[in-house]
Coordinates of C-alpha atoms and ligand atoms in Angstrom, one line a residue:
M917 CA -10.2 13.1 -12.6
P918 CA -13.3 13.1 -10.4
A919 CA -14.7 9.6 -9.9
G920 CA -18.3 10.7 -10.6
S921 CA -21.3 9.5 -8.6
P922 CA -21.6 6.0 -7.1
N923 CA -24.0 3.6 -8.8
L924 CA -24.7 1.5 -5.7
S925 CA -26.3 2.3 -2.4
F926 CA -25.3 0.5 0.7
I927 CA -27.6 -1.3 3.1
I928 CA -26.2 -0.6 6.6
K929 CA -26.5 -3.5 9.1
T930 CA -24.9 -2.2 12.3
N931 CA -22.8 -4.6 14.4
A932 CA -24.9 -5.6 17.4
N933 CA -21.8 -6.5 19.4
P934 CA -19.2 -3.8 18.8
L935 CA -16.0 -3.9 20.9
P936 CA -16.6 -2.0 24.1
E937 CA -15.0 1.5 24.1
A938 CA -12.7 0.7 27.0
E939 CA -11.3 -2.3 25.2
R940 CA -10.8 -0.4 22.0
E941 CA -9.0 2.4 23.9
A942 CA -6.8 -0.1 25.7
A943 CA -5.8 -1.7 22.4
F944 CA -4.9 1.7 21.0
A945 CA -2.2 2.1 23.7
N946 CA 0.0 -0.4 21.9
L947 CA -0.7 -0.4 18.2
G948 CA 1.3 -2.5 15.8
F949 CA 0.4 -3.3 12.2
G950 CA -2.6 -5.3 11.0
T951 CA -3.6 -7.3 14.1
L952 CA -6.6 -5.3 15.4
F953 CA -9.8 -4.8 13.3
T954 CA -12.8 -2.6 13.5
D955 CA -16.5 -3.6 14.0
H956 CA -17.6 -3.5 10.4
M957 CA -16.7 -4.3 6.8
A958 CA -18.1 -3.3 3.4
I959 CA -19.1 -5.9 0.9
I960 CA -20.1 -5.7 -2.8
R961 CA -20.7 -8.7 -5.0
W962 CA -20.3 -9.2 -8.7
S963 CA -21.7 -12.0 -10.9
A964 CA -21.7 -12.3 -14.7
D965 CA -25.5 -12.2 -14.8
K966 CA -26.1 -9.4 -12.2
G967 CA -23.0 -7.3 -12.4
W968 CA -22.2 -5.3 -9.2
H969 CA -24.9 -5.7 -6.6
G970 CA -25.5 -6.4 -2.9
A971 CA -23.6 -3.5 -1.5
E972 CA -23.8 -3.6 2.3
I973 CA -22.0 -2.7 5.5
V974 CA -22.1 -5.6 7.9
A975 CA -20.5 -6.7 11.2
R976 CA -16.9 -7.8 10.4
G977 CA -16.7 -11.6 10.5
P978 CA -15.8 -14.7 8.5
I979 CA -16.9 -15.0 4.9
A980 CA -18.2 -18.5 4.1
M981 CA -16.5 -20.0 1.0
D982 CA -16.8 -23.2 -0.9
P983 CA -13.5 -25.1 -0.9
A984 CA -13.7 -25.0 -4.7
S985 CA -13.8 -21.2 -4.8
S986 CA -11.5 -20.4 -7.6
V987 CA -9.3 -17.9 -5.7
L988 CA -8.2 -20.8 -3.5
H989 CA -6.7 -22.5 -6.5
Y990 CA -5.7 -19.9 -9.0
A991 CA -5.1 -16.8 -6.8
Q992 CA -7.3 -14.4 -8.7
E993 CA -7.1 -11.7 -6.0
I994 CA -6.2 -8.0 -5.9
F995 CA -6.1 -5.5 -3.0
E996 CA -5.3 -1.9 -2.1
G997 CA -3.8 -0.2 1.0
M998 CA -4.9 3.2 2.1
K999 CA -5.3 5.1 5.4
A1000 CA -7.9 7.3 7.2
Y1001 CA -6.5 10.0 9.5
R1002 CA -8.0 12.1 12.3
T1003 CA -7.1 15.7 11.7
Q1004 CA -6.4 18.2 14.6
D1005 CA -10.0 19.6 14.1
G1006 CA -11.4 16.1 14.5
H1007 CA -12.3 15.4 10.8
A1008 CA -11.9 11.9 9.4
V1009 CA -10.0 12.2 6.1
L1010 CA -8.6 10.0 3.4
F1011 CA -5.5 10.6 1.2
R1012 CA -6.0 10.5 -2.6
P1013 CA -8.6 7.7 -2.5
E1014 CA -9.2 8.2 -6.3
E1015 CA -5.6 7.1 -6.9
N1016 CA -6.3 3.8 -5.1
A1017 CA -9.7 3.4 -6.9
R1018 CA -8.0 3.8 -10.3
R1019 CA -5.1 1.5 -9.5
F1020 CA -7.6 -1.1 -8.2
R1021 CA -9.4 -0.9 -11.5
E1022 CA -6.1 -1.3 -13.4
S1023 CA -5.1 -4.3 -11.2
A1024 CA -8.5 -5.8 -12.0
Q1025 CA -7.9 -5.4 -15.8
R1026 CA -4.5 -7.1 -15.5
M1027 CA -6.0 -10.0 -13.5
A1028 CA -9.0 -10.5 -15.8
M1029 CA -11.5 -9.4 -13.1
P1030 CA -14.5 -7.0 -13.4
E1031 CA -13.6 -3.3 -12.9
L1032 CA -15.4 -1.8 -9.9
P1033 CA -16.4 1.8 -10.9
E1034 CA -14.1 4.2 -9.0
A1035 CA -17.0 6.1 -7.4
D1036 CA -18.3 2.8 -5.9
F1037 CA -14.9 1.9 -4.6
I1038 CA -14.6 5.3 -2.9
A1039 CA -18.2 5.1 -1.6
A1040 CA -17.4 1.7 0.0
V1041 CA -14.4 3.0 1.8
D1042 CA -16.2 6.2 2.8
E1043 CA -19.1 4.2 4.3
L1044 CA -16.8 2.0 6.3
V1045 CA -14.8 5.0 7.6
R1046 CA -18.0 6.8 8.5
I1047 CA -19.4 3.9 10.5
D1048 CA -16.1 3.0 12.2
A1049 CA -14.8 6.6 12.5
K1050 CA -14.2 6.1 16.3
W1051 CA -11.6 3.5 15.4
I1052 CA -9.3 6.1 13.9
P1053 CA -6.6 6.6 16.5
Q1054 CA -5.5 10.1 17.6
G1055 CA -1.9 11.1 17.4
D1056 CA 0.6 9.1 15.4
G1057 CA -1.7 6.2 14.5
S1058 CA -4.1 5.9 11.6
L1059 CA -6.8 3.6 10.3
Y1060 CA -5.4 1.3 7.6
L1061 CA -8.0 0.3 5.0
R1062 CA -7.7 -2.8 3.0
P1063 CA -10.0 -3.0 0.0
F1064 CA -9.7 -6.4 -1.8
M1065 CA -11.5 -8.5 -4.3
F1066 CA -11.3 -12.3 -5.0
A1067 CA -12.8 -14.9 -7.3
S1068 CA -15.6 -16.7 -5.5
E1069 CA -17.1 -18.9 -8.2
T1070 CA -17.2 -22.6 -7.2
F1071 CA -15.4 -23.9 -10.3
L1072 CA -12.1 -25.7 -10.9
G1073 CA -11.6 -24.9 -14.6
V1074 CA -8.8 -22.4 -15.4
R1075 CA -10.6 -19.3 -16.7
S1076 CA -11.6 -16.0 -15.0
S1077 CA -14.2 -16.5 -12.4
R1078 CA -17.9 -15.5 -13.0
E1079 CA -18.4 -14.4 -9.4
Y1080 CA -16.4 -12.1 -7.2
I1081 CA -16.6 -10.6 -3.7
F1082 CA -15.2 -7.1 -3.1
C1083 CA -14.7 -6.3 0.6
V1084 CA -13.1 -3.5 2.7
I1085 CA -11.8 -4.1 6.2
A1086 CA -10.1 -1.6 8.5
S1087 CA -7.4 -1.9 11.1
P1088 CA -6.1 0.8 13.4
V1089 CA -2.3 0.8 13.0
G1090 CA 0.9 2.2 14.4
P1091 CA 4.3 1.9 12.8
Y1092 CA 4.8 -0.8 10.1
F1093 CA 8.4 -1.5 11.2
K1094 CA 9.0 -2.8 14.8
G1095 CA 11.8 -0.3 15.3
G1096 CA 9.4 2.7 14.7
A1097 CA 11.3 5.7 13.2
K1098 CA 14.7 3.9 13.4
A1099 CA 16.4 3.4 10.0
V1100 CA 15.8 -0.1 8.6
K1101 CA 18.2 -2.7 7.3
I1102 CA 17.4 -4.3 4.0
W1103 CA 18.5 -7.4 2.2
V1104 CA 19.3 -7.5 -1.5
S1105 CA 17.8 -10.6 -3.0
Q1106 CA 20.2 -12.0 -5.6
N1107 CA 18.4 -15.4 -5.9
Y1108 CA 14.8 -14.4 -6.2
T1109 CA 13.0 -11.8 -8.4
R1110 CA 9.6 -10.2 -7.9
A1111 CA 8.4 -9.4 -11.4
A1112 CA 9.3 -9.7 -15.1
Q1113 CA 8.2 -7.7 -18.1
G1114 CA 4.7 -8.8 -19.1
G1115 CA 4.1 -10.3 -15.7
T1116 CA 1.9 -8.9 -12.9
G1117 CA 4.4 -6.7 -11.1
V1118 CA 2.5 -3.6 -12.0
A1119 CA -0.8 -5.0 -10.5
K1120 CA -1.4 -5.0 -6.7
C1121 CA -2.3 -8.7 -6.6
G1122 CA -1.7 -11.1 -3.7
G1123 CA 0.4 -13.4 -5.9
N1124 CA 3.2 -10.8 -6.1
Y1125 CA 3.4 -10.7 -2.3
A1126 CA 3.2 -14.5 -2.0
A1127 CA 6.2 -14.7 -4.4
S1128 CA 8.1 -12.2 -2.3
L1129 CA 7.8 -14.2 1.0
V1130 CA 10.7 -16.6 0.5
A1131 CA 13.0 -13.7 -0.1
Q1132 CA 11.5 -11.8 2.8
A1133 CA 12.1 -14.9 5.0
E1134 CA 15.7 -14.8 3.8
A1135 CA 15.9 -11.1 4.7
S1136 CA 14.6 -11.9 8.2
A1137 CA 17.1 -14.7 8.6
E1138 CA 19.8 -12.3 7.7
G1139 CA 18.6 -9.9 10.4
C1140 CA 17.1 -7.5 7.9
D1141 CA 13.7 -5.7 8.0
Q1142 CA 12.8 -5.9 4.3
V1143 CA 14.0 -7.4 1.0
V1144 CA 14.9 -5.3 -2.0
F1145 CA 14.5 -6.9 -5.5
L1146 CA 16.6 -6.5 -8.6
D1147 CA 15.2 -6.8 -12.1
A1148 CA 14.4 -10.3 -13.4
A1149 CA 16.2 -10.0 -16.8
E1150 CA 19.7 -8.9 -15.7
H1151 CA 19.6 -9.1 -11.9
R1152 CA 21.3 -5.8 -12.0
W1153 CA 18.8 -2.9 -11.6
V1154 CA 17.2 -2.0 -8.3
E1155 CA 13.4 -2.3 -8.5
E1156 CA 11.5 -2.2 -5.3
L1157 CA 11.1 -3.7 -1.8
G1158 CA 8.8 -6.5 -0.9
G1159 CA 6.0 -4.1 -0.1
M1160 CA 7.2 -0.6 -0.9
N1161 CA 9.0 1.6 -3.4
I1162 CA 12.5 3.0 -2.9
F1163 CA 14.2 6.5 -3.2
F1164 CA 17.8 7.6 -3.1
V1165 CA 19.1 11.0 -2.1
M1166 CA 22.3 12.1 -3.8
D1167 CA 25.0 14.6 -2.6
D1168 CA 23.7 17.3 -5.0
G1169 CA 20.3 17.2 -3.2
S1170 CA 18.6 15.4 -6.0
L1171 CA 16.3 12.3 -5.6
L1172 CA 16.4 9.2 -7.7
T1173 CA 13.8 6.4 -7.9
P1174 CA 13.6 3.5 -10.3
P1175 CA 11.2 4.1 -13.2
L1176 CA 7.8 2.3 -13.2
G1177 CA 8.3 0.6 -16.6
G1178 CA 5.8 -2.3 -16.1
T1179 CA 7.4 -4.3 -13.3
I1180 CA 7.2 -1.9 -10.4
L1181 CA 4.1 -1.1 -8.4
P1182 CA 3.0 2.5 -9.1
G1183 CA 2.9 3.6 -5.4
V1184 CA 0.6 6.4 -4.4
T1185 CA 3.1 7.5 -1.8
R1186 CA 5.9 7.3 -4.4
K1187 CA 3.9 9.5 -6.8
S1188 CA 3.0 12.0 -4.0
L1189 CA 6.6 12.3 -2.8
I1190 CA 7.8 13.0 -6.4
A1191 CA 5.3 15.8 -6.5
L1192 CA 6.2 17.2 -3.1
A1193 CA 10.0 17.0 -3.8
R1194 CA 9.4 18.9 -7.0
D1195 CA 7.3 21.5 -5.1
K1196 CA 10.3 22.1 -2.9
G1197 CA 12.4 22.7 -6.0
L1198 CA 14.3 19.4 -5.8
T1199 CA 15.3 17.5 -8.9
V1200 CA 13.7 14.0 -9.0
R1201 CA 15.0 11.5 -11.6
E1202 CA 13.1 8.3 -12.4
E1203 CA 16.0 6.4 -13.8
L1204 CA 17.5 2.9 -13.8
Y1205 CA 20.0 2.5 -11.0
S1206 CA 22.2 -0.6 -10.7
F1207 CA 23.1 -2.4 -7.5
D1208 CA 26.8 -2.0 -8.4
Q1209 CA 26.4 1.8 -8.7
W1210 CA 24.5 1.8 -5.4
K1211 CA 27.5 0.2 -3.6
A1212 CA 29.9 2.6 -5.3
D1213 CA 27.9 5.7 -4.5
A1214 CA 27.4 4.6 -0.8
A1215 CA 31.2 4.1 -0.5
S1216 CA 32.1 7.4 -2.2
G1217 CA 29.6 9.4 -0.3
R1218 CA 27.8 10.4 -3.5
M1219 CA 24.7 8.8 -2.0
R1220 CA 23.6 10.5 1.2
E1221 CA 20.3 8.8 2.1
A1222 CA 17.9 6.1 0.9
F1223 CA 14.4 5.5 2.0
A1224 CA 11.5 3.1 1.5
C1225 CA 8.0 4.4 1.0
G1226 CA 4.4 3.1 0.9
T1227 CA 1.1 3.5 2.5
A1228 CA 1.8 1.1 5.3
A1229 CA 5.5 2.1 5.8
V1230 CA 5.0 5.8 5.1
V1231 CA 8.6 7.0 4.7
A1232 CA 11.3 4.9 6.4
G1233 CA 15.0 5.6 6.2
I1234 CA 17.3 2.8 5.1
G1235 CA 20.4 2.7 7.2
T1236 CA 22.2 -0.6 6.1
V1237 CA 22.1 -2.7 3.0
K1238 CA 23.2 -6.4 3.3
F1239 CA 23.8 -8.8 0.4
T1240 CA 25.5 -12.2 -0.1
G1241 CA 29.2 -11.4 0.7
G1242 CA 28.9 -8.1 2.5
E1243 CA 27.0 -5.1 3.7
F1244 CA 27.3 -1.3 3.5
M1245 CA 25.9 1.7 5.3
I1246 CA 24.2 4.6 3.7
G1247 CA 25.4 8.0 5.1
S1248 CA 25.6 7.8 8.9
G1249 CA 23.3 4.7 9.0
E1250 CA 20.6 6.8 10.5
T1251 CA 17.5 8.4 9.0
G1252 CA 18.8 11.4 7.1
P1253 CA 17.4 15.0 7.0
V1254 CA 15.9 14.8 3.5
T1255 CA 14.1 11.6 4.4
S1256 CA 12.7 13.2 7.6
E1257 CA 11.7 16.3 5.7
M1258 CA 9.9 14.3 3.0
R1259 CA 8.1 12.3 5.7
E1260 CA 7.0 15.4 7.6
A1261 CA 5.8 17.1 4.4
L1262 CA 3.7 14.1 3.5
V1263 CA 2.3 13.3 6.9
G1264 CA 1.6 17.0 7.5
I1265 CA -0.8 17.0 4.5
Q1266 CA -2.3 13.7 5.3
K1267 CA -3.2 14.8 8.9
G1268 CA -4.4 18.3 7.9
Q1269 CA -1.4 20.0 9.6
R1270 CA -0.1 21.5 6.5
D1271 CA -1.6 23.2 3.4
D1272 CA -2.8 20.8 0.8
P1273 CA -2.0 22.7 -2.5
H1274 CA -2.8 19.7 -4.7
G1275 CA -6.2 19.0 -3.1
W1276 CA -5.2 15.5 -2.0
V1277 CA -7.2 15.3 1.2
H1278 CA -10.7 13.8 1.0
T1279 CA -12.9 14.6 3.9
V1280 CA -15.2 11.7 5.0
T1281 CA -16.8 13.2 8.2
K1282 CA -16.5 16.6 9.7
A1283 CA -16.1 16.9 13.5
Ligands
COI1389 C1 0.7 -0.9 1.6 O1 1.7 -0.1 1.9 O2 -0.5 -0.5 1.8 C2 0.9 -2.2 1.1 O3 -0.1 -2.7 0.6 C3 2.1 -2.9 1.4 C4 2.1 -3.9 2.5 C5 3.5 -4.0 3.0 C6 1.2 -3.8 3.6

C-alpha cells in the first residue's frame, strides 16, 4: 500500500562542523556495527495539543531531557532498523521502507503512543539519507538507519505520555557479527523467555531488547554469538533470537520458520526471504518447531542448515547450537549453500545488482 503524501515539511539546518572527508573515509576502512554516526539527525515532535509538529533536520547531537521524562521511568520507547545502500550506478536506495513505517505505527499502537503517518516516517528517513548520502559506504557496507520514538513528557504518573520525540539517526556499518560471514554459534536460553502471548513481543520496543540482555550475556559467557529463545508458556517451541528471526533448511530443500503468532517480531527480512524462497520454487512452512525436534533433526541429518536473519544481521548461517548440558552442530558447522543463496538473492536486490520483481527498492537520490 503506498504511504501517500507527507503532511510535514522539514526545516533543514545544516551541520556547521561536519566530520572532515578524510576522517570519514579513514573510519570507513574498518566498519563494525553502530559506533560511528553521520553528521545529521531528523526530529519530529508530538504533543497532545499540537499533534505532529517541528519537523527538522539538525546537526546530530545530544537531546536535552528532563530527569522526569517518562521514558526514563516507564520505558515507553519504540524503534526501527533499516538500511540505505549505494547501488553500482551510485543511487542511494532504501529497502521496503513502507514495511518499517507500518511496523513502527503498529508498535506505537501496542505501546499506547501516537502513530506517525507512514508518509512522514518515510519522509524523515529520506531527508536524512539525502543530506548524509556521502556517509553510505561503498562495497559491502551500508548506512544503518535507526528511527525511534520516546515519551518525553515531564511526568511521573503511570499513563501514556502527552509528549513524544521521534528521531532518526544513521550509522555506517559493516557486519553485525564480529566473525563476518563465518557461521555463528547460538545459545538456547532455557531460563529466560522473551515474550508471552498478550505481551509486547510483536512490537519493536526497547523493553523487549532490555529483557533479552541477561540471556545474551549468558550466551556470551558460553562463548556464543547470540541467544535463541523458546516460547514462554511451555519452554518448548523455538521462537527467535535476541535481535533476529530464525530459519531452518531441511533435507528436502524446504525452509521452515516459526509462525508469527503474537510473540515474534514480524521481521522485514523474514518476510522478504519467505517471498524470495517461494519465488525460487522452494516450499516455506511457517510452523511451530520444538527444540527437541531440532536436536533430533540435526543429529539425523534431516536438518541441513539454519540461519538467522534481520536488517542488522542480514542472513547469518548458524553453525553450532549450545544449551545447558550439551551442544550440536548443524550440517558441516559452516554456512550452507541455501543460506548463502538466500543471502545473495536478498543483498543483490538491496544493492540494485539483481532484478527487483516485487518493487522493493525505494530510490532516495539518483547519482
Ligand atoms: C535490526 O536488525 O535492525 C535490529 O533492530 C536488531 C538489532 C540486533 C540491531
